[in-house]
Amino acid sequence: MSAQIELSNIDKHYGSFHALKGVSLTIEKGSFVALVGPSGCGKSTLLRSIAGLESITSGSMSIAGKPMTGVPPRKRDVAMVFQSYALYPHMTVEQNLTYSLRLHGVGKVEAKLKAGEVAATTGLTDLLKRYPRELSGGQRQRVAMGRAIIRNPKAFLFDEPLSNLDAALRVHMRKEIRALHDRLGATSVYVTHDQIEAMTMADHVVVMRAGVVEQQGSPLELYDRPVSRFVAGFIGSPAMNFVEAVVGADGRSAVLDTSGGGTVPLPAPLEAGRAVVVGLRPEHLRAVPDNGQFTLIVGNVESTGSTTFITSDDELVTLVQAERTGLKPGHSVALTIAPEHVHVFDPATGLRI
Ligand code: ATP
């Protein structure tokens, strides 16, 4: 694989506000990269900088090996797909698809032919004569993608393209976008604040926090070995439980500071008496009839039908079970967890120990 987009030490200031702080990133040709992070972390700014819609304060960037300094957006050969589809309401689907080609001097017949090909790829063949108001949200999203595809760009840049759609359609469109990416052999950069979207669609996930790249890797690398409490809390649903604890005298377990008390085994020995924060994913906790390592005193029980969420009375620990349960507030549950599933963080820095 070769780099399709290379970002080196990108800084962006909006007046006195430092929105991107030394971001370096290599986006391989053919990869699907998701930029995720909480609102305001700079992911849209980074995407817009790649598109040339935002000027960067310092650093450098290349697309397909060409330096992009001073290159205007329309010469960058990338296509943006937004959440607001920005279709022309007075034009048919076909005219929406061919508009930018016509603008770039492509003849009418050739543009129509290309529109036919793109419509076939995106499932719009029967809708070419319709106007945007006559389409569903998912169909409009497909036209927006078709319009990007027709220009055969070096990369697709998606800015939360699915956030206007209802939950079921979003799940469907995720698969459609990913399948399209694979079919076209495209390079895609996808901004979302939805970690599930990032985890299910991308080959490579970049977690941003306050203008810096906190961690990047494959979805499962981030899930299995988050470098910090921030990433650990962001990746995975329901979110990881974080509990303050102190390493026990044996150095191999940590005594939990929870209402139910008890210990969890540590994945590697640590010095006795050290204060830590342990991260326990709800799906890794096992309820056992007796001989639990630690105890959860039930505060709240919620069931979605397929899944039951049991939260402790101090709200520090949530347990997820596939089975229904007769547990009520005040009951105790004995729990165990395997040492390899216990994540340990430094309470002061939040970094993985
Ligand atoms: P969201 O998910 O909410 O869209 P984001 O991670 O995409 O968030 P950005 O839109 O990249 O965030 O914005 C990053 C930060 O830069 C925010 O704190 C935002 O307020 C600030 N910002 C964005 N555009 C401007 C601007 N034109 N002038 C000043 N500050 C800006």
CSV table of C-alpha atoms and ligand atoms in Angstrom, one decimal:
chain,number,residue,atom,x,y,z
A,1,MET,CA,0.0,0.0,0.0
A,2,SER,CA,1.1,3.6,-0.6
A,3,ALA,CA,0.1,6.8,1.1
A,4,GLN,CA,-2.7,8.6,-0.6
A,5,ILE,CA,-2.9,11.4,1.9
A,6,GLU,CA,0.0,12.4,4.0
A,7,LEU,CA,-0.4,15.0,6.8
A,8,SER,CA,2.7,16.2,8.5
A,9,ASN,CA,2.6,18.3,11.7
A,10,ILE,CA,-0.6,20.2,10.9
A,11,ASP,CA,-1.5,23.2,13.1
A,12,LYS,CA,-4.6,25.3,12.8
A,13,HIS,CA,-5.4,28.4,14.7
A,14,TYR,CA,-8.8,30.2,14.6
A,15,GLY,CA,-7.6,33.5,16.0
A,16,SER,CA,-6.4,32.6,19.5
A,17,PHE,CA,-8.0,29.2,19.5
A,18,HIS,CA,-5.7,26.3,18.7
A,19,ALA,CA,-7.9,23.8,16.9
A,20,LEU,CA,-5.3,21.3,15.5
A,21,LYS,CA,-2.1,20.7,17.3
A,22,GLY,CA,0.7,19.0,15.3
A,23,VAL,CA,-1.5,16.4,13.6
A,24,SER,CA,0.5,13.9,11.5
A,25,LEU,CA,-1.4,11.1,9.7
A,26,THR,CA,-0.8,8.7,6.8
A,27,ILE,CA,-3.8,7.6,4.9
A,28,GLU,CA,-3.0,4.6,2.8
A,29,LYS,CA,-4.4,4.2,-0.7
A,30,GLY,CA,-7.5,2.1,-0.6
A,31,SER,CA,-8.1,2.4,3.1
A,32,PHE,CA,-11.2,3.5,5.0
A,33,VAL,CA,-10.1,5.8,7.8
A,34,ALA,CA,-12.5,7.1,10.4
A,35,LEU,CA,-11.8,10.2,12.4
A,36,VAL,CA,-13.7,10.1,15.7
A,37,GLY,CA,-13.8,12.1,18.9
A,38,PRO,CA,-16.2,14.2,21.0
A,39,SER,CA,-17.7,17.4,19.7
A,40,GLY,CA,-15.2,20.1,19.1
A,41,CYS,CA,-12.1,17.9,19.0
A,42,GLY,CA,-11.2,19.1,15.5
A,43,LYS,CA,-12.2,16.3,13.3
A,44,SER,CA,-14.3,18.4,10.8
A,45,THR,CA,-11.5,21.0,10.8
A,46,LEU,CA,-9.0,18.3,9.8
A,47,LEU,CA,-11.3,17.0,7.1
A,48,ARG,CA,-11.9,20.4,5.7
A,49,SER,CA,-8.2,21.1,5.8
A,50,ILE,CA,-7.6,18.1,3.6
A,51,ALA,CA,-10.3,19.3,1.2
A,52,GLY,CA,-8.7,22.8,1.1
A,53,LEU,CA,-11.8,24.4,2.5
A,54,GLU,CA,-9.9,25.5,5.6
A,55,SER,CA,-6.4,27.0,5.4
A,56,ILE,CA,-3.9,25.4,7.7
A,57,THR,CA,-1.6,27.6,9.9
A,58,SER,CA,1.5,25.4,9.6
A,59,GLY,CA,2.5,22.0,8.5
A,60,SER,CA,2.3,20.2,5.2
A,61,MET,CA,0.0,17.9,3.3
A,62,SER,CA,0.2,15.9,0.1
A,63,ILE,CA,-2.4,14.0,-1.9
A,64,ALA,CA,-1.3,11.2,-4.2
A,65,GLY,CA,2.3,12.5,-3.7
A,66,LYS,CA,1.6,16.1,-4.7
A,67,PRO,CA,2.1,18.9,-2.2
A,68,MET,CA,-1.1,20.7,-1.5
A,69,THR,CA,0.2,24.0,-0.3
A,70,GLY,CA,-1.6,26.8,-2.2
A,71,VAL,CA,-3.7,24.3,-4.2
A,72,PRO,CA,-7.4,25.4,-4.2
A,73,PRO,CA,-10.2,22.9,-3.3
A,74,ARG,CA,-11.4,22.2,-6.8
A,75,LYS,CA,-7.9,21.3,-7.9
A,76,ARG,CA,-7.3,18.8,-5.1
A,77,ASP,CA,-9.2,16.0,-6.8
A,78,VAL,CA,-11.1,15.0,-3.6
A,79,ALA,CA,-14.9,14.8,-3.1
A,80,MET,CA,-16.7,15.8,0.0
A,81,VAL,CA,-20.0,14.1,1.1
A,82,PHE,CA,-21.8,16.1,3.8
A,83,GLN,CA,-24.7,15.3,6.1
A,84,SER,CA,-26.8,17.9,4.4
A,85,TYR,CA,-26.8,16.4,0.9
A,86,ALA,CA,-26.8,19.8,-0.7
A,87,LEU,CA,-28.6,18.6,-3.8
A,88,TYR,CA,-29.9,21.1,-6.3
A,89,PRO,CA,-33.7,21.0,-5.7
A,90,HIS,CA,-34.7,22.2,-9.2
A,91,MET,CA,-32.6,19.5,-10.9
A,92,THR,CA,-33.4,15.8,-11.5
A,93,VAL,CA,-31.2,13.1,-10.1
A,94,GLU,CA,-29.5,12.8,-13.5
A,95,GLN,CA,-28.9,16.5,-13.7
A,96,ASN,CA,-27.5,16.6,-10.1
A,97,LEU,CA,-25.1,13.8,-11.1
A,98,THR,CA,-23.9,15.3,-14.3
A,99,TYR,CA,-23.7,19.0,-13.1
A,100,SER,CA,-20.1,19.0,-12.0
A,101,LEU,CA,-18.9,17.1,-15.1
A,102,ARG,CA,-20.7,19.6,-17.3
A,103,LEU,CA,-19.1,22.4,-15.3
A,104,HIS,CA,-15.7,20.8,-16.1
A,105,GLY,CA,-16.4,20.8,-19.8
A,106,VAL,CA,-17.5,17.2,-20.3
A,107,GLY,CA,-19.9,16.8,-23.2
A,108,LYS,CA,-23.6,16.1,-22.7
A,109,VAL,CA,-23.6,12.6,-24.2
A,110,GLU,CA,-20.5,11.4,-22.2
A,111,ALA,CA,-21.9,13.0,-19.0
A,112,LYS,CA,-25.2,11.1,-19.4
A,113,LEU,CA,-23.3,7.9,-20.0
A,114,LYS,CA,-21.3,8.3,-16.8
A,115,ALA,CA,-24.4,9.2,-14.9
A,116,GLY,CA,-26.0,5.9,-16.0
A,117,GLU,CA,-22.9,4.0,-14.8
A,118,VAL,CA,-22.9,5.8,-11.5
A,119,ALA,CA,-26.6,5.3,-11.1
A,120,ALA,CA,-26.2,1.6,-11.6
A,121,THR,CA,-23.4,1.5,-9.0
A,122,THR,CA,-25.4,3.4,-6.4
A,123,GLY,CA,-28.8,1.8,-7.1
A,124,LEU,CA,-30.4,4.9,-8.6
A,125,THR,CA,-31.1,3.7,-12.2
A,126,ASP,CA,-34.9,3.9,-11.8
A,127,LEU,CA,-34.8,7.3,-10.1
A,128,LEU,CA,-32.8,9.3,-12.6
A,129,LYS,CA,-35.8,11.4,-13.7
A,130,ARG,CA,-37.0,12.2,-10.2
A,131,TYR,CA,-36.4,15.5,-8.2
A,132,PRO,CA,-34.7,15.4,-4.8
A,133,ARG,CA,-38.1,16.2,-3.1
A,134,GLU,CA,-39.4,12.9,-4.5
A,135,LEU,CA,-36.7,10.8,-2.8
A,136,SER,CA,-36.3,9.3,0.6
A,137,GLY,CA,-33.4,10.4,2.9
A,138,GLY,CA,-31.4,7.3,2.0
A,139,GLN,CA,-31.9,7.8,-1.7
A,140,ARG,CA,-30.8,11.5,-1.4
A,141,GLN,CA,-27.7,10.3,0.4
A,142,ARG,CA,-27.0,8.0,-2.5
A,143,VAL,CA,-27.3,10.8,-5.0
A,144,ALA,CA,-24.9,12.8,-2.9
A,145,MET,CA,-22.5,9.9,-3.0
A,146,GLY,CA,-23.1,9.4,-6.7
A,147,ARG,CA,-22.2,13.0,-7.3
A,148,ALA,CA,-18.9,12.4,-5.5
A,149,ILE,CA,-18.2,9.2,-7.4
A,150,ILE,CA,-18.8,10.5,-10.8
A,151,ARG,CA,-15.7,12.7,-10.6
A,152,ASN,CA,-13.5,9.7,-9.9
A,153,PRO,CA,-11.7,11.5,-7.1
A,154,LYS,CA,-8.4,10.5,-5.4
A,155,ALA,CA,-10.3,10.3,-2.1
A,156,PHE,CA,-13.7,10.6,-0.6
A,157,LEU,CA,-14.1,12.8,2.4
A,158,PHE,CA,-17.3,12.1,4.4
A,159,ASP,CA,-18.4,14.6,7.1
A,160,GLU,CA,-21.0,12.8,9.3
A,161,PRO,CA,-23.0,11.8,6.2
A,162,LEU,CA,-25.5,9.7,8.0
A,163,SER,CA,-26.5,11.8,11.0
A,164,ASN,CA,-29.7,13.0,9.4
A,165,LEU,CA,-31.0,9.5,8.9
A,166,ASP,CA,-33.1,7.4,11.3
A,167,ALA,CA,-31.4,4.6,13.2
A,168,ALA,CA,-32.4,1.7,10.9
A,169,LEU,CA,-31.5,3.5,7.7
A,170,ARG,CA,-28.1,4.5,9.2
A,171,VAL,CA,-27.2,0.9,9.8
A,172,HIS,CA,-28.2,0.1,6.2
A,173,MET,CA,-26.3,3.0,4.7
A,174,ARG,CA,-23.1,2.2,6.7
A,175,LYS,CA,-23.0,-1.2,4.9
A,176,GLU,CA,-23.8,0.5,1.6
A,177,ILE,CA,-21.0,3.1,1.9
A,178,ARG,CA,-18.5,0.5,2.9
A,179,ALA,CA,-19.5,-1.8,0.1
A,180,LEU,CA,-19.2,1.0,-2.4
A,181,HIS,CA,-15.8,1.9,-1.0
A,182,ASP,CA,-14.7,-1.7,-1.6
A,183,ARG,CA,-16.2,-1.9,-5.1
A,184,LEU,CA,-14.6,1.3,-6.2
A,185,GLY,CA,-11.3,0.6,-4.5
A,186,ALA,CA,-11.6,4.1,-3.1
A,187,THR,CA,-9.7,5.9,-0.4
A,188,SER,CA,-12.1,7.2,2.2
A,189,VAL,CA,-11.8,9.5,5.2
A,190,TYR,CA,-14.9,9.5,7.4
A,191,VAL,CA,-15.7,11.9,10.2
A,192,THR,CA,-18.1,10.7,12.9
A,193,HIS,CA,-18.7,11.2,16.6
A,194,ASP,CA,-20.3,7.7,16.6
A,195,GLN,CA,-17.7,5.2,17.7
A,196,ILE,CA,-19.9,2.2,16.5
A,197,GLU,CA,-20.0,3.7,13.0
A,198,ALA,CA,-16.2,4.1,13.1
A,199,MET,CA,-15.6,0.6,14.5
A,200,THR,CA,-17.9,-1.1,12.0
A,201,MET,CA,-16.9,0.8,8.9
A,202,ALA,CA,-13.2,1.6,9.1
A,203,ASP,CA,-10.0,-0.3,8.7
A,204,HIS,CA,-8.2,2.3,10.7
A,205,VAL,CA,-9.6,4.5,13.4
A,206,VAL,CA,-8.1,7.8,14.5
A,207,VAL,CA,-9.3,9.0,17.9
A,208,MET,CA,-8.9,12.8,18.3
A,209,ARG,CA,-9.1,14.8,21.5
A,210,ALA,CA,-8.8,18.6,21.8
A,211,GLY,CA,-6.9,19.0,18.5
A,212,VAL,CA,-4.5,16.1,18.9
A,213,VAL,CA,-4.5,12.5,17.7
A,214,GLU,CA,-4.8,10.5,21.0
A,215,GLN,CA,-4.5,7.1,19.4
A,216,GLN,CA,-4.9,5.4,16.0
A,217,GLY,CA,-5.0,1.8,14.9
A,218,SER,CA,-7.4,-1.0,13.8
A,219,PRO,CA,-10.8,-1.0,15.5
A,220,LEU,CA,-9.9,-4.0,17.6
A,221,GLU,CA,-6.5,-2.7,18.6
A,222,LEU,CA,-8.2,0.4,20.1
A,223,TYR,CA,-10.7,-1.8,21.9
A,224,ASP,CA,-8.1,-4.3,23.2
A,225,ARG,CA,-5.3,-1.9,24.1
A,226,PRO,CA,-6.6,1.7,24.6
A,227,VAL,CA,-3.6,3.9,25.4
A,228,SER,CA,-5.5,6.1,27.8
A,229,ARG,CA,-8.6,6.3,29.9
A,230,PHE,CA,-10.0,8.7,27.3
A,231,VAL,CA,-9.8,6.2,24.4
A,232,ALA,CA,-11.0,3.4,26.7
A,233,GLY,CA,-14.1,5.3,27.6
A,234,PHE,CA,-14.7,6.4,24.0
A,235,ILE,CA,-14.4,3.1,22.3
A,236,GLY,CA,-16.8,0.3,23.2
A,237,SER,CA,-20.5,0.3,24.0
A,238,PRO,CA,-21.8,0.3,26.7
A,239,ALA,CA,-18.8,2.3,28.0
A,240,MET,CA,-16.0,0.8,30.1
A,241,ASN,CA,-16.4,1.1,33.9
A,242,PHE,CA,-13.7,3.0,35.7
A,243,VAL,CA,-13.1,2.3,39.4
A,244,GLU,CA,-10.5,3.8,41.7
A,245,ALA,CA,-8.4,1.1,43.3
A,246,VAL,CA,-5.2,0.4,45.3
A,247,VAL,CA,-2.7,-2.4,44.4
A,248,GLY,CA,-2.9,-5.1,47.1
A,249,ALA,CA,0.0,-6.4,49.2
A,250,ASP,CA,0.6,-9.3,46.7
A,251,GLY,CA,1.0,-6.8,43.9
A,252,ARG,CA,-1.2,-9.0,41.7
A,253,SER,CA,-4.6,-7.6,42.5
A,254,ALA,CA,-6.3,-4.3,43.1
A,255,VAL,CA,-8.7,-3.5,45.9
A,256,LEU,CA,-11.7,-1.7,44.5
A,257,ASP,CA,-13.1,1.5,46.1
A,258,THR,CA,-16.8,0.6,45.5
A,259,SER,CA,-19.8,0.1,47.8
A,260,GLY,CA,-19.6,-3.7,47.3
A,261,GLY,CA,-15.8,-3.9,47.7
A,262,GLY,CA,-13.5,-6.8,46.6
A,263,THR,CA,-10.6,-7.1,44.3
A,264,VAL,CA,-9.8,-7.6,40.7
A,265,PRO,CA,-6.7,-9.5,39.4
A,266,LEU,CA,-4.1,-7.4,37.6
A,267,PRO,CA,-2.8,-8.4,34.1
A,268,ALA,CA,0.8,-7.7,35.3
A,269,PRO,CA,2.3,-7.2,38.9
A,270,LEU,CA,2.5,-3.6,40.2
A,271,GLU,CA,4.0,-2.1,43.4
A,272,ALA,CA,1.8,-2.7,46.5
A,273,GLY,CA,-0.1,0.4,47.7
A,274,ARG,CA,0.0,2.2,44.3
A,275,ALA,CA,-3.2,4.1,43.5
A,276,VAL,CA,-4.6,3.1,40.1
A,277,VAL,CA,-7.8,3.3,38.1
A,278,VAL,CA,-9.0,0.0,36.7
A,279,GLY,CA,-11.1,-0.2,33.6
A,280,LEU,CA,-13.6,-3.1,33.4
A,281,ARG,CA,-15.7,-3.5,30.3
A,282,PRO,CA,-19.3,-4.5,31.2
A,283,GLU,CA,-19.2,-7.4,28.7
A,284,HIS,CA,-16.2,-8.9,30.4
A,285,LEU,CA,-17.8,-9.1,33.9
A,286,ARG,CA,-19.1,-12.5,34.8
A,287,ALA,CA,-21.8,-13.0,37.5
A,288,VAL,CA,-21.1,-16.2,39.5
A,289,PRO,CA,-23.1,-18.0,42.2
A,290,ASP,CA,-20.3,-17.7,44.8
A,291,ASN,CA,-16.6,-17.2,45.2
A,292,GLY,CA,-16.8,-13.8,43.3
A,293,GLN,CA,-13.7,-11.6,43.2
A,294,PHE,CA,-15.8,-8.5,44.0
A,295,THR,CA,-19.4,-7.6,44.7
A,296,LEU,CA,-21.9,-5.3,43.0
A,297,ILE,CA,-24.7,-4.0,45.1
A,298,VAL,CA,-27.6,-3.4,42.7
A,299,GLY,CA,-28.9,0.1,42.3
A,300,ASN,CA,-30.8,-0.1,39.0
A,301,VAL,CA,-31.9,-2.7,36.6
A,302,GLU,CA,-32.9,-1.8,33.0
A,303,SER,CA,-33.9,-4.3,30.3
A,304,THR,CA,-34.1,-3.6,26.5
A,305,GLY,CA,-35.6,-7.1,26.1
A,306,SER,CA,-32.5,-8.7,24.6
A,307,THR,CA,-30.1,-7.2,27.1
A,308,THR,CA,-30.2,-6.4,30.8
A,309,PHE,CA,-28.1,-3.6,32.2
A,310,ILE,CA,-27.4,-3.8,36.0
A,311,THR,CA,-25.9,-0.8,37.6
A,312,SER,CA,-24.4,-0.6,41.1
A,313,ASP,CA,-25.9,1.7,43.7
A,314,ASP,CA,-22.7,3.9,43.6
A,315,GLU,CA,-23.1,4.0,39.8
A,316,LEU,CA,-19.5,2.9,39.3
A,317,VAL,CA,-20.1,-0.5,37.8
A,318,THR,CA,-22.5,-1.6,35.1
A,319,LEU,CA,-22.9,-5.2,34.2
A,320,VAL,CA,-24.5,-6.5,30.9
A,321,GLN,CA,-26.4,-9.7,30.7
A,322,ALA,CA,-28.1,-11.5,27.9
A,323,GLU,CA,-30.4,-13.3,30.2
A,324,ARG,CA,-33.4,-11.8,32.1
A,325,THR,CA,-32.8,-11.4,35.8
A,326,GLY,CA,-34.8,-11.3,39.0
A,327,LEU,CA,-32.4,-8.9,40.6
A,328,LYS,CA,-33.8,-5.9,42.5
A,329,PRO,CA,-32.1,-2.8,44.0
A,330,GLY,CA,-30.2,-3.8,47.2
A,331,HIS,CA,-29.4,-7.4,46.0
A,332,SER,CA,-25.7,-8.4,45.8
A,333,VAL,CA,-24.1,-9.9,42.7
A,334,ALA,CA,-20.8,-11.8,42.9
A,335,LEU,CA,-18.5,-11.0,39.9
A,336,THR,CA,-15.3,-12.1,38.4
A,337,ILE,CA,-13.2,-10.9,35.5
A,338,ALA,CA,-10.2,-12.5,33.8
A,339,PRO,CA,-6.9,-10.6,34.4
A,340,GLU,CA,-6.3,-10.1,30.7
A,341,HIS,CA,-9.5,-8.1,30.6
A,342,VAL,CA,-8.5,-5.7,33.3
A,343,HIS,CA,-7.2,-2.3,32.0
A,344,VAL,CA,-5.1,-0.3,34.4
A,345,PHE,CA,-4.6,3.5,34.2
A,346,ASP,CA,-2.6,6.1,36.1
A,347,PRO,CA,-5.1,8.2,38.1
A,348,ALA,CA,-3.1,11.4,37.5
A,349,THR,CA,-2.2,11.2,33.8
A,350,GLY,CA,-5.0,8.9,32.6
A,351,LEU,CA,-2.4,6.9,30.6
A,352,ARG,CA,-2.4,3.1,30.5
A,353,ILE,CA,0.0,1.5,32.9
B,1,ATP,P1,-18.4,18.4,15.9
B,1,ATP,O1,-18.6,16.9,16.0
B,1,ATP,O2,-19.2,19.1,16.9
B,1,ATP,O3,-18.6,18.9,14.5
B,1,ATP,P2,-15.6,18.6,15.5
B,1,ATP,O4,-14.6,17.7,16.1
B,1,ATP,O5,-15.8,18.4,14.0
B,1,ATP,O6,-16.9,18.7,16.3
B,1,ATP,P3,-14.6,21.2,14.6
B,1,ATP,O7,-15.7,21.6,13.8
B,1,ATP,O8,-13.4,20.7,13.8
B,1,ATP,O9,-15.0,20.1,15.7
B,1,ATP,O10,-14.1,22.4,15.5
B,1,ATP,C1,-13.0,22.2,16.4
B,1,ATP,C2,-12.9,23.5,17.3
B,1,ATP,O11,-12.6,24.6,16.5
B,1,ATP,C3,-14.2,23.7,18.0
B,1,ATP,O12,-13.9,24.1,19.4
B,1,ATP,C4,-14.8,24.9,17.3
B,1,ATP,O13,-15.6,25.7,18.2
B,1,ATP,C5,-13.6,25.6,16.7
B,1,ATP,N1,-13.9,26.3,15.5
B,1,ATP,C6,-14.4,25.7,14.4
B,1,ATP,N2,-14.5,26.6,13.3
B,1,ATP,C7,-14.2,27.8,13.9
B,1,ATP,C8,-14.2,29.1,13.3
B,1,ATP,N3,-14.5,29.4,12.1
B,1,ATP,N4,-13.8,30.1,14.2
B,1,ATP,C9,-13.4,29.8,15.4
B,1,ATP,N5,-13.4,28.6,16.0
B,1,ATP,C10,-13.8,27.6,15.2
